[in-house]
Tab-separated table of C-alpha atoms in Angstrom:
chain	number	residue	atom	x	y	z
A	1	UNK	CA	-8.643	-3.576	8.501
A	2	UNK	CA	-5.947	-6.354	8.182
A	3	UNK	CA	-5.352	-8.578	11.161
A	4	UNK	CA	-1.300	-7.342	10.826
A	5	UNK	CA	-2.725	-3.653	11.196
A	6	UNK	CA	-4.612	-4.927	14.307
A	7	UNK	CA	-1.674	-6.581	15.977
A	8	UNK	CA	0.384	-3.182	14.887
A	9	UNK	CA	-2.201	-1.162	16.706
A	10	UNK	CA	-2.227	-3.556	19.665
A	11	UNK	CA	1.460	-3.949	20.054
A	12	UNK	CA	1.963	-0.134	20.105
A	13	UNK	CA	-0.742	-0.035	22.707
A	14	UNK	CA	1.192	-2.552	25.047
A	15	UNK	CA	4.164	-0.471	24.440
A	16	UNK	CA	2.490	3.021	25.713
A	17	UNK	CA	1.086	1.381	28.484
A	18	UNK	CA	5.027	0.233	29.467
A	19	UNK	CA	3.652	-3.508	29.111
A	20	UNK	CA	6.218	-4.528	27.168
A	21	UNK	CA	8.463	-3.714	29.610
A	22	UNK	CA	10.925	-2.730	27.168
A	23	UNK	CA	10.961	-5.795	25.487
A	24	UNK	CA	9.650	-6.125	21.691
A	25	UNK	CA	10.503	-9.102	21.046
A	26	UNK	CA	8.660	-10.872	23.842
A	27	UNK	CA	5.748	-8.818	23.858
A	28	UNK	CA	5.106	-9.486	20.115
A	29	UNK	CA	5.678	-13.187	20.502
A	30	UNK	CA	2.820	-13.475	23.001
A	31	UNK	CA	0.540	-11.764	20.812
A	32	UNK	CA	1.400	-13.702	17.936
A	33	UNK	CA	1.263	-16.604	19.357
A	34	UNK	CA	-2.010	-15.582	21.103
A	35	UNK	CA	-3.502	-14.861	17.714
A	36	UNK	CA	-2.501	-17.904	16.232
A	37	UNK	CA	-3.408	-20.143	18.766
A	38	UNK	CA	-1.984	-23.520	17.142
A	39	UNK	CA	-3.910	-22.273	13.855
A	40	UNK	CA	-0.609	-22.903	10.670
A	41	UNK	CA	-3.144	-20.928	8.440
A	42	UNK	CA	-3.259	-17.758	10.976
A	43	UNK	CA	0.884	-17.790	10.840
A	44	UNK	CA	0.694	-18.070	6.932
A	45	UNK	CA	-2.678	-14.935	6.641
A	46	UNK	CA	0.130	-13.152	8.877
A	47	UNK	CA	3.179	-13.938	6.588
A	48	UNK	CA	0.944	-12.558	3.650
A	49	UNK	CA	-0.211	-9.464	4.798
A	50	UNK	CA	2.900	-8.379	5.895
A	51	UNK	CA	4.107	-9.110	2.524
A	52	UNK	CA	0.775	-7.240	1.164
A	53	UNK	CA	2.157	-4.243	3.143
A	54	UNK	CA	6.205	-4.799	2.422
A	55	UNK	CA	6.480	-1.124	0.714
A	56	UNK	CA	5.488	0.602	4.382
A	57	UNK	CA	3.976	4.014	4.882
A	58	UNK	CA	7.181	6.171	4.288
A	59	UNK	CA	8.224	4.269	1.472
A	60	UNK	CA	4.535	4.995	-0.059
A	61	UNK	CA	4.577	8.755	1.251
A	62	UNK	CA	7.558	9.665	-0.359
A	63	UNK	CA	7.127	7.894	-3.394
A	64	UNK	CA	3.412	9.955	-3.810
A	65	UNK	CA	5.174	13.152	-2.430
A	66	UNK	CA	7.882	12.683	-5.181
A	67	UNK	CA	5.222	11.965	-8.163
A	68	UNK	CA	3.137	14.979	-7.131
A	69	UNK	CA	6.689	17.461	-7.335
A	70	UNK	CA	6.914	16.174	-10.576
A	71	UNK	CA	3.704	17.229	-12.299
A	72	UNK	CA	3.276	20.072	-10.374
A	73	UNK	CA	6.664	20.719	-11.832
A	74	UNK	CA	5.654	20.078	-15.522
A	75	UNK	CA	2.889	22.062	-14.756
A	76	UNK	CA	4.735	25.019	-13.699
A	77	UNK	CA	7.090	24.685	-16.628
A	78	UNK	CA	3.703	24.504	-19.226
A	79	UNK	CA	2.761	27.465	-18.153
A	80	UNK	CA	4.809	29.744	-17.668
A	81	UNK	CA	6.993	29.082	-20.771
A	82	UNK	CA	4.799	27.024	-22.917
A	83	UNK	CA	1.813	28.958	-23.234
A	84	UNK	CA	3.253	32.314	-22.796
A	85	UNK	CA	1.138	33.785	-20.295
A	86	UNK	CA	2.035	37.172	-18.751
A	87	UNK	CA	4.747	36.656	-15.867
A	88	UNK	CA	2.544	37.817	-13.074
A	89	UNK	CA	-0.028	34.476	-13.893
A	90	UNK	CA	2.588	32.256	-14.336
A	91	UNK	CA	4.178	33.337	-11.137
A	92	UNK	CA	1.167	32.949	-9.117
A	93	UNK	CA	0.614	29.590	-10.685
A	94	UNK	CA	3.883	28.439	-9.002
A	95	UNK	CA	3.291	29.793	-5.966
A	96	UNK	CA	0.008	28.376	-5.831
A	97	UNK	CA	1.511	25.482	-7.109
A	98	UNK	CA	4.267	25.326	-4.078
A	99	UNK	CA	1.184	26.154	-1.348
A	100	UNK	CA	-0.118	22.789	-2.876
A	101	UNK	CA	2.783	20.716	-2.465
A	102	UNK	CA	3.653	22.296	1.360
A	103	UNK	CA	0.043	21.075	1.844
A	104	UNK	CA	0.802	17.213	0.172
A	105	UNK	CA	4.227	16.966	2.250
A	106	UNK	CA	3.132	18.398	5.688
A	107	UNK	CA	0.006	15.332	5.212
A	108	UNK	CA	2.625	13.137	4.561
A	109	UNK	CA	4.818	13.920	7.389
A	110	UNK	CA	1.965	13.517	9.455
A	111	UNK	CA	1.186	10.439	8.384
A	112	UNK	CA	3.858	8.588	8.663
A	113	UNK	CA	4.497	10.099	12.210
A	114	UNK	CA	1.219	9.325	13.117
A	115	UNK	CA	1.093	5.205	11.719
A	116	UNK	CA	4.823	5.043	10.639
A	117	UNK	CA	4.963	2.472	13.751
A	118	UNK	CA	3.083	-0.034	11.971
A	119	UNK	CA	6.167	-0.718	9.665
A	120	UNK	CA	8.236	-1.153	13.150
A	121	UNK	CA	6.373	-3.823	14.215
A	122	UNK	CA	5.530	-5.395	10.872
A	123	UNK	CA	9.725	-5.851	10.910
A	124	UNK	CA	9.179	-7.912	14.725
A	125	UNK	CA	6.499	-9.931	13.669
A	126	UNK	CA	7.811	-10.793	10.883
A	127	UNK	CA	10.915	-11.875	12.962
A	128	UNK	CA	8.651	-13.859	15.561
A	129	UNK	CA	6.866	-15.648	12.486
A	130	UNK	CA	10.438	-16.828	11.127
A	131	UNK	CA	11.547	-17.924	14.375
A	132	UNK	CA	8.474	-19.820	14.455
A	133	UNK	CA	8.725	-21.714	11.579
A	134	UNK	CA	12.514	-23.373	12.871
């Protein structure tokens, strides 16, 4: 796991725990400046993962939720007009079809509510690093 992910995880932790005491900023300066300790290569690891990771989960979700729609959508349209299978198949086929993509967009959803925080405070340490570098 990336050391951004790490801080991520940490900084969320501080905020359940009402450490931060309301205060993002300030909370993800000390960290950052606890992991970098005086080390300029630390700030510059942190200033590349976070642009390894600049698309974010939601922006990744959606974009793999919207690809999937399509071919299951060219699929549907293959079969039940291409091929010319009774209707009754190519019904069930989309159906089937629809069952698949509930499935791929209630994973989604779930994902990004359960690690869509990780973008949030990729955004204030990448803040913190900038002010850093003045």
């Amino acid at each position: 796991m990336d050391d951004i992910i790490k801080l991520c995880d940490e900084l969320e932790s501080c905020k359940r725990k009402n450490i931060c005491y309301k205060n993002e900023i300030v909370c993800t300066r000390a960290l950052v400046n606890r992991y970098i300790d005086g080390d300029d290569s630390k700030r510059l690891k942190l200033k590349a993962q976070i642009r390894q990771h600049g698309r974010g989960l939601e922006q990744g979700t959606l974009s793999t939720i919207s690809q999937s729609v399509s071919v299951m959508s060219l699929l549907v349209t293959v079969v039940s007009g291409g091929l010319g299978v009774e209707q009754t198949v190519s019904m069930l086929f989309a159906f089937g079809t629809l069952v698949v993509l509930l499935i791929i967009a209630i994973i989604g959803r779930w994902s990004i509510n359960k690690f869509g925080y990780r973008d949030k405070w990729k955004q204030y340490i990448q803040v913190v690093l900038e002010d850093m570098e003045k």
